[in-house]
XYZ file of C-alpha atoms in Angstrom:
467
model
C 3.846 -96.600 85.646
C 0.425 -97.970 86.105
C -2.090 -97.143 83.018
C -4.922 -99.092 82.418
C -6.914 -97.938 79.610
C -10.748 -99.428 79.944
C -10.944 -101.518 76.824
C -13.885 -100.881 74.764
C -16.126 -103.427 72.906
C -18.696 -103.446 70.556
C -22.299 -104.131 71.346
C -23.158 -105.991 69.116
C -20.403 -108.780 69.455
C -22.008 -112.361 69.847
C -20.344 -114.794 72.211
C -19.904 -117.927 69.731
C -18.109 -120.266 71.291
C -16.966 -120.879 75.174
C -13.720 -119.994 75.520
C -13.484 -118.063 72.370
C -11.640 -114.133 73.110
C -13.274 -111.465 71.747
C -12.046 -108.494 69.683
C -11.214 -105.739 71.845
C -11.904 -101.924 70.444
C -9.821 -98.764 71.362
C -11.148 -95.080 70.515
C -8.647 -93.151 69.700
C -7.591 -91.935 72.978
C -7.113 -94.772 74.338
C -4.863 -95.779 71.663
C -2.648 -92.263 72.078
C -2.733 -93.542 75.786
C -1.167 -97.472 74.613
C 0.955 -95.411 72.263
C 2.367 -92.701 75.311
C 3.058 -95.598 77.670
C 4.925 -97.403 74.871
C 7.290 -94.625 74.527
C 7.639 -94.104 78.407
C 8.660 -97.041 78.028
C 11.055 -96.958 75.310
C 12.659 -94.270 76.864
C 13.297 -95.309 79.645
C 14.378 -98.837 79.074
C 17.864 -99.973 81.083
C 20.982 -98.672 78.905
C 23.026 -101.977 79.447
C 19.735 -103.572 77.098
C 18.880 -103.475 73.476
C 15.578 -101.999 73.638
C 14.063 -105.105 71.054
C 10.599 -104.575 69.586
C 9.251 -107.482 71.089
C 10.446 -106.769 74.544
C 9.370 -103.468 74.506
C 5.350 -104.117 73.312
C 5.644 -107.167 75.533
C 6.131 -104.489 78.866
C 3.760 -101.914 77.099
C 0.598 -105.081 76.912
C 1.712 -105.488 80.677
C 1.684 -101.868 81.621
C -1.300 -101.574 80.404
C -3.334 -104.419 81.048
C -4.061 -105.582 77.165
C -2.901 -107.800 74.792
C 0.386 -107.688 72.445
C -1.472 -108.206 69.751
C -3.323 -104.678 69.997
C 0.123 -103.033 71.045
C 1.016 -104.229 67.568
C -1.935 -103.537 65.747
C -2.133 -99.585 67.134
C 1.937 -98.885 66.652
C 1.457 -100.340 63.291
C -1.664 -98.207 62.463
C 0.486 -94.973 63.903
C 3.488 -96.018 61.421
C 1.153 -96.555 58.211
C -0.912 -93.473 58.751
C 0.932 -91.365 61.140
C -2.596 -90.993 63.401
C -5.027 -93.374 65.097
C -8.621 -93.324 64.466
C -11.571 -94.706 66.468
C -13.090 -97.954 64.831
C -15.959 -97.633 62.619
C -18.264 -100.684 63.489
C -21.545 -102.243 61.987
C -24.948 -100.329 62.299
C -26.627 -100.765 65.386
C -29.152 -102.672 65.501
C -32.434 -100.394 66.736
C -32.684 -100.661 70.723
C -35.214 -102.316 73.250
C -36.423 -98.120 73.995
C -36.644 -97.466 70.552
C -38.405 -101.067 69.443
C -41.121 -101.022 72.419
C -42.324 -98.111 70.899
C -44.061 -100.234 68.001
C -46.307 -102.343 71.061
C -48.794 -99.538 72.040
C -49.140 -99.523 68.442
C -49.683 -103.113 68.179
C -52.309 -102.823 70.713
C -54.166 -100.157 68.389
C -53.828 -102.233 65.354
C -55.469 -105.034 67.225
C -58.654 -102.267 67.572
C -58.330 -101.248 64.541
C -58.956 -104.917 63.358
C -61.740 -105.410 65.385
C -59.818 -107.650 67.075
C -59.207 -107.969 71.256
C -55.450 -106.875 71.866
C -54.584 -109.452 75.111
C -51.563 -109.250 77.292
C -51.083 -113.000 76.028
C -50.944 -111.900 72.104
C -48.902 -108.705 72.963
C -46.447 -110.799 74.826
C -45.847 -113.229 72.533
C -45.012 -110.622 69.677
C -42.326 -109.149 71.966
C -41.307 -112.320 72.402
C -41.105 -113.319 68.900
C -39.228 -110.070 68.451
C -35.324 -111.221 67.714
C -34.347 -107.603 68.671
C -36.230 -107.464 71.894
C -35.891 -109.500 75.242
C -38.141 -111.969 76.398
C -40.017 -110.692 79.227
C -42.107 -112.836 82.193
C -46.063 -111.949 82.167
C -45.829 -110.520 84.963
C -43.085 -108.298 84.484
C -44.938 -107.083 81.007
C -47.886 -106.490 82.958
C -45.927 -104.250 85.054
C -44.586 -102.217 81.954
C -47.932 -102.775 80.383
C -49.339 -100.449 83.718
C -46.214 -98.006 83.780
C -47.111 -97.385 79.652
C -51.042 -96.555 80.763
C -52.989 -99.642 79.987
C -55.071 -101.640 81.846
C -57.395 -104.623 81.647
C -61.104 -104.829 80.853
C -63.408 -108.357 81.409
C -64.931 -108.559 77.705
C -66.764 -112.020 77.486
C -64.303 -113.997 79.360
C -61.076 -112.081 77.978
C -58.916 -109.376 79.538
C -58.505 -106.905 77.019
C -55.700 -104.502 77.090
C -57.297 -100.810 77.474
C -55.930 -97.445 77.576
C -56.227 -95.567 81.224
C -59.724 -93.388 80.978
C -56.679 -90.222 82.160
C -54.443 -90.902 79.025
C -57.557 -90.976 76.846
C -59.154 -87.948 78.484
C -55.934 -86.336 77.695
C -55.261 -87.154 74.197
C -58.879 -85.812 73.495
C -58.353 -82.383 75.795
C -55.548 -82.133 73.990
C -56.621 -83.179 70.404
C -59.590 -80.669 70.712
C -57.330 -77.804 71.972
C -54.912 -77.705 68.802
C -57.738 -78.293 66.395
C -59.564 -74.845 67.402
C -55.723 -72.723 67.916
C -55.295 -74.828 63.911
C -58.450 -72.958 62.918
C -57.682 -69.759 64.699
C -54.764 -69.829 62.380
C -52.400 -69.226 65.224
C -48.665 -69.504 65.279
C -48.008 -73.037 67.010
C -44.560 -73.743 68.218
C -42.955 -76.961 69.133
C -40.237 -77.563 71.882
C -38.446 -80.394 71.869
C -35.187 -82.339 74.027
C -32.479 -84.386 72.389
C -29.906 -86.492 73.624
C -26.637 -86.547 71.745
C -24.606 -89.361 72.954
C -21.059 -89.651 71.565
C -19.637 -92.881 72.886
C -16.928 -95.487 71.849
C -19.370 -97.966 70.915
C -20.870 -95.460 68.006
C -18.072 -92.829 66.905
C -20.698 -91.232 64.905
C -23.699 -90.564 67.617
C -27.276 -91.292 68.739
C -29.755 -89.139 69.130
C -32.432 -90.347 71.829
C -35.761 -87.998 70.775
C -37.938 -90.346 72.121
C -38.036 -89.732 75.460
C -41.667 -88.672 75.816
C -43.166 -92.024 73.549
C -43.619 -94.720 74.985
C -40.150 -96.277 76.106
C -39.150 -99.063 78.607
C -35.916 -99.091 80.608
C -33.933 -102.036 81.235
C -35.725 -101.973 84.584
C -38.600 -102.400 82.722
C -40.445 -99.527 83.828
C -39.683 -96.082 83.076
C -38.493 -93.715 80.069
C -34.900 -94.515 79.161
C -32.175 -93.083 76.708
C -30.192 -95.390 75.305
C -27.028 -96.914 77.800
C -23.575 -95.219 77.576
C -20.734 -96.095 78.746
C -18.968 -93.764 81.827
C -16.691 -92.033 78.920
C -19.523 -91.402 76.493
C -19.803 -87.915 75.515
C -23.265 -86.710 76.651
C -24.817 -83.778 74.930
C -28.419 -82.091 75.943
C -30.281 -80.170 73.020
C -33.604 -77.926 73.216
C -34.634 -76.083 70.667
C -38.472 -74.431 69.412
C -39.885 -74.194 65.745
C -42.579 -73.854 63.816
C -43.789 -74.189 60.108
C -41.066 -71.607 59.125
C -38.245 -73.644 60.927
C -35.965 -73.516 63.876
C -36.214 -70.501 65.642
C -33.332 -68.570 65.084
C -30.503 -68.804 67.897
C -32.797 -70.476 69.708
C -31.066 -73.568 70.456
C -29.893 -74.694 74.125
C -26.817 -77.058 74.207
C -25.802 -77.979 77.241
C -23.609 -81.259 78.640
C -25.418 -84.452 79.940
C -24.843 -84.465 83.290
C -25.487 -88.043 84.351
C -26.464 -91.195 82.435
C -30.276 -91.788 81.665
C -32.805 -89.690 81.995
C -32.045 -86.086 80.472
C -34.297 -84.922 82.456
C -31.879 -84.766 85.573
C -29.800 -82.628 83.594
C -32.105 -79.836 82.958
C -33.281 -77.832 86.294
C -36.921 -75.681 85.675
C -34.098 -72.078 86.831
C -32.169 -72.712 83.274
C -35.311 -73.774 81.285
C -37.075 -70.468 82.070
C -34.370 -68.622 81.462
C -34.046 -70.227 78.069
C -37.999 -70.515 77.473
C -38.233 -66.457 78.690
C -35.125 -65.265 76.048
C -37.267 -67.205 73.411
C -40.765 -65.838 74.141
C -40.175 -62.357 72.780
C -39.501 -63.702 69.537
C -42.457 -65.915 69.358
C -45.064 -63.089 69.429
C -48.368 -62.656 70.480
C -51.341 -64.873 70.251
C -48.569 -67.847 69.643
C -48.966 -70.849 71.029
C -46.049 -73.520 72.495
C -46.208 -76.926 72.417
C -44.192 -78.770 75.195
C -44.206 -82.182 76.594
C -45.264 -82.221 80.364
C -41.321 -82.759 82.142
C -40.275 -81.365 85.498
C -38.338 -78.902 84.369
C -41.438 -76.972 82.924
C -43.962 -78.207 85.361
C -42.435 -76.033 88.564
C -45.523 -74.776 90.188
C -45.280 -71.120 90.365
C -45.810 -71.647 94.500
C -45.807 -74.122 96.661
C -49.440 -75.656 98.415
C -49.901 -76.634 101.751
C -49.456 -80.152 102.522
C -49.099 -82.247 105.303
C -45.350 -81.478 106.127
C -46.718 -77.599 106.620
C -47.297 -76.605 110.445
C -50.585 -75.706 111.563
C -49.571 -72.295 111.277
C -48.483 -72.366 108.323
C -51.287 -73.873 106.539
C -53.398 -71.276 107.963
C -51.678 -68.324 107.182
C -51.774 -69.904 103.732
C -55.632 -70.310 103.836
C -55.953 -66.585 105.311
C -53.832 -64.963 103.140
C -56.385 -66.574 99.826
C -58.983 -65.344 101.636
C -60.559 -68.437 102.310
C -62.743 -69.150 105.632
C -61.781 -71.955 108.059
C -62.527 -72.532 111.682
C -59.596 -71.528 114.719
C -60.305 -74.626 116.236
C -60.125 -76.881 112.985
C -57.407 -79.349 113.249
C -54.531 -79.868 110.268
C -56.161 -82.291 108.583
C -59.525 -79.970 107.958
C -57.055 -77.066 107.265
C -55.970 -79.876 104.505
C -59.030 -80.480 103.409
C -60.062 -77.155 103.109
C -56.985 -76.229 100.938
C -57.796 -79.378 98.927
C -61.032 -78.097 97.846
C -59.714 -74.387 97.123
C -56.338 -75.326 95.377
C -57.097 -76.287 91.578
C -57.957 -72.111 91.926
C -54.171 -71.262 92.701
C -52.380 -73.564 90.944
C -50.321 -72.750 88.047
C -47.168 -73.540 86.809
C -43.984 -70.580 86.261
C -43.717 -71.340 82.460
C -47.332 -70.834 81.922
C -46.972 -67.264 83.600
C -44.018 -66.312 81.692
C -45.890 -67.168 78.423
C -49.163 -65.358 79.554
C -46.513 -62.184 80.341
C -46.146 -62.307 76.589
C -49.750 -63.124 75.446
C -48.778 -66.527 74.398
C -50.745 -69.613 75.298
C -48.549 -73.228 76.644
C -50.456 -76.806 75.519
C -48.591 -80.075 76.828
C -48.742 -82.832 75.213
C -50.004 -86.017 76.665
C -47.059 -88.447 77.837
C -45.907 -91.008 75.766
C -47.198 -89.615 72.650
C -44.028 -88.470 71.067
C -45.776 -88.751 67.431
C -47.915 -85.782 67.556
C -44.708 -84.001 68.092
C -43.280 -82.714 64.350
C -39.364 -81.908 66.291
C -38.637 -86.128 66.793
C -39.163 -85.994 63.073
C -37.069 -83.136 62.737
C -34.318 -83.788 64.796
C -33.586 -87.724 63.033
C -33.246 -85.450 59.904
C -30.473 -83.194 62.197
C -29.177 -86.260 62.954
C -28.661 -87.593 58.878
C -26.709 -84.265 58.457
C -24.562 -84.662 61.414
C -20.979 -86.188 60.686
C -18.995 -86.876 64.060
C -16.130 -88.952 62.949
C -13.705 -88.602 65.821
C -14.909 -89.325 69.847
C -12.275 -86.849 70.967
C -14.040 -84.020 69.893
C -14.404 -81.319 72.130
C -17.459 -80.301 73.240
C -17.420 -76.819 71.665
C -16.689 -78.970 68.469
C -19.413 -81.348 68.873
C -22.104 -77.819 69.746
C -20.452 -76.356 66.410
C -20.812 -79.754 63.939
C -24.545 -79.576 66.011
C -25.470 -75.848 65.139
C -24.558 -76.186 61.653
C -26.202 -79.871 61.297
C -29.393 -77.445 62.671
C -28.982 -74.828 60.015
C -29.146 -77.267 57.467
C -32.749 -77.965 58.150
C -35.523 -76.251 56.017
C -38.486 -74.715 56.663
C -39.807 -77.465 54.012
C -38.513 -79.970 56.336
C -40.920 -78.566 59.062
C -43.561 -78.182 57.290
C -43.788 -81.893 55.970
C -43.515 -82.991 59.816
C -46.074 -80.599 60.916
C -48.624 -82.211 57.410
C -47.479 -85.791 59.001
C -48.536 -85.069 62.421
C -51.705 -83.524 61.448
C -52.583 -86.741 59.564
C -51.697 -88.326 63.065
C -53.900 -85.884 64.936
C -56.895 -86.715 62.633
C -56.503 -90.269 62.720
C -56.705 -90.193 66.738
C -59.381 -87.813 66.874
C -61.841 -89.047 64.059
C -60.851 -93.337 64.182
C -58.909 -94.457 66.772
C -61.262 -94.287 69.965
C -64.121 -94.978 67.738
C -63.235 -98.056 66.622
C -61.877 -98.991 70.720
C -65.394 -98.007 71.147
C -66.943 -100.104 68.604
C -65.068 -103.194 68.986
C -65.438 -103.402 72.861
C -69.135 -102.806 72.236
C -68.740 -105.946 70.027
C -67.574 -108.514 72.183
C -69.554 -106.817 75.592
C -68.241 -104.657 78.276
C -69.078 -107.014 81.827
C -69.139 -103.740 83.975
C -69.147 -105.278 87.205
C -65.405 -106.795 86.713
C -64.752 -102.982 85.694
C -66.104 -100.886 87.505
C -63.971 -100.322 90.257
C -61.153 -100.250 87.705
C -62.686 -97.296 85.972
C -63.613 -95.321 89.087
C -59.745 -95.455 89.921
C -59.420 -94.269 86.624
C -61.563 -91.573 86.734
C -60.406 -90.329 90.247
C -56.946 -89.787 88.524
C -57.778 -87.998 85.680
C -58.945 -84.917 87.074
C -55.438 -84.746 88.991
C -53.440 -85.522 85.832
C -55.622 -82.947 83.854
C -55.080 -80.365 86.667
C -51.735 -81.174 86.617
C -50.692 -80.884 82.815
C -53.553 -79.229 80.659
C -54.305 -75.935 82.868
């Protein structure tokens, strides 16, 4: 019989000494596995033999590729309490994805202090950082571009900026709410979770973060937090408001592969969900998303240069616009180029407008004007998930009651938080970026071609996400 359980181990074990072993952690399904082979075993051990203890956890270790020591550990465990349990270890300590977070913040607070936020001092303090790795400069200034920053020459010193898109956004967006805030209309917020139930954690993590600003071990890119191949995976969305969750709204489905949730939610099951939902939302609403690709599916396609000739012309003719029989593709493309910001527009914005209700995205990585991350760690603090061989109707069930048990009060105080957030962007933040760059002296010939790139991009990215 050949069994060989994967042996589990905790994360945050140190490696002390050279040749020192270390501990080796079972969930409980493993150790019903150990426990199985040692009565195969058992049973069928040679007749003309005594069958001694020793011999017999001695040829379960072998079977199945562990030590003796745990085959005695787990039979002893199944004697004492007639069940086996999955280990309860230490807190984690916080993650690299969740910890990065705090650096575009850093690079604020450097603003806010009239002070010049370098890739040099924002290095170091993620180097400093005991729960972060050490990183290259030039791999940071990589992440440092993926996140949205770039350089300025002030007087001698490349400052760390924010991309003129990202700041373009944050204002459209800013703006937008403010005015639907005084229209006193209904504003909903959707928001993704990631339930991970994995051997390392046999209570769970919740990855909300996916939308702030987070760096994969690659070092570039949003990232949940690692699991292992026999990790429970669980995908949440779910809409509320000032008055709560939505009712029933909730959509639960199984993480399909590990890392980006994203992958496991297709746009064909998000409008279905988003469409059951709007009815209940009512008219003049309005519904917060972040910008994914699930909810970004253009509601048709444009031409492009993979389109015939043909094509791209009946394209042109059918939108009534003029072009020449003898123009060649790439003035057919050029044509559509000019005309296409006019028939763009994405499937979940037409849904909502079928029900009178108005869609606002969010700009990336900016996962704190979103109330639902606050709301869903406080699902998380009501969520008890003792056991990793829970089903995963069990899990959804623990989940939908862990949901109930948030209040409308809850929501509200999220909502107050992020408004204090909103404010603080609006009225301070680019201000004071304003005021201190004025300070030290903005040499606009290093820059310029820097902010003309800049400024190509936004009106794309503002097309793109902000219609």
């Amino acid at each position: 019989m050949d069994v060989k359980p994967v042996r589990s181990k905790s994360n945050n074990e140190k490696q002390t000494a050279r040749h020192k072993r270390q501990k080796t952690y079972f969930t409980s399904s493993e150790k019903n596995m150990i426990i199985n082979v040692y009565e195969h075993v058992k049973g069928t051990w040679p007749a003309d033999e005594y069958p001694y203890k020793t011999k017999l956890n001695e040829k379960t270790a072998a079977v199945c590729g562990i030590g003796i020591a745990s085959v005695y550990r787990i039979l002893k465990e199944y004697a004492t309490h007639e069940r086996v349990t999955s280990p309860v270890l230490t807190k984690k300590r916080p993650t690299f994805s969740e910890k990065i977070d705090a650096d575009d913040k850093s690079v604020h607070s450097h603003y806010m202090r009239g002070e010049l936020p370098t890739l040099k001092k924002i290095l170091q303090a993620v180097n400093d950082d005991d729960n972060l790795p050490n990183f290259k400069k030039s791999t940071f200034h990589k992440i440092l571009k993926h996140l949205k920053f770039r350089n300025v020459r002030l007087k001698g010193t490349n400052a760390l900026v924010e991309n003129n898109d990202m700041v373009l956004w944050r204002l459209n967006y800013l703006k937008t709410i403010k005015v639907y805030r005084n229209q006193n209309r209904n504003i909903f917020y959707i928001n993704e979770a990631v339930l991970n139930i994995g051997n390392s954690d046999p209570k769970c993590y919740m990855d909300t973060s996916t939308h702030t600003r987070l760096i994969s071990n690659e070092g570039a890119g949003p990232s949940t937090k690692n699991t292992t191949s026999r990790s429970k995976g669980l995908v949440i969305l779910h809409i509320g408001s000032k008055t709560g969750f939505l009712e029933a709204a909730e959509h639960i489905s199984e993480l399909k592969t590990q890392g980006d949730p994203h992958e496991s939610i297709d746009a064909n099951n998000f409008e279905n969900w988003f469409e059951q939902n709007l009815a209940k939302l009512g008219e003049g609403s309005v519904v917060v998303m972040n910008a994914a690709p699930y909810n970004t599916r253009r509601s048709e396609k444009t031409p492009s240069i993979a389109w015939t000739k043909g094509d791209i012309q009946e394209w042109l003719l059918h939108k009534e616009i003029n072009f020449d029989q003898t123009d060649v593709k790439v003035e057919l493309l050029k044509r559509v180029r000019d005309v296409k910001k006019d028939f763009q527009s994405y499937a979940v914005d037409e849904l909502a407008r079928k029900y009178k209700v108005d869609i606002l995205r969010l700009p990336p990585y900016h996962g704190e004007l979103n109330p639902g991350e606050l709301v869903w760690s406080d699902v998380k603090d009501h969520l008890e998930i003792t056991d990793t061989s829970f089903t995963f109707e069990q899990i959804k069930s623990l989940l939908q009651a862990s949901i109930r048990n948030v209040s409308p009060d809850k929501w509200q105080s999220c909502i107050t938080h992020v408004t204090h957030v909103e404010d603080f962007f609006y009225n301070k933040l680019d201000v004071l970026i304003d005021n201190t760059m004025d300070t030290f002296g903005v040499n606009v010939s290093d820059t310029d071609s820097d902010t003309e790139s800049c400024s190509s991009s936004t009106d794309e990215s503002l097309l793109k996400y902000t219609e």
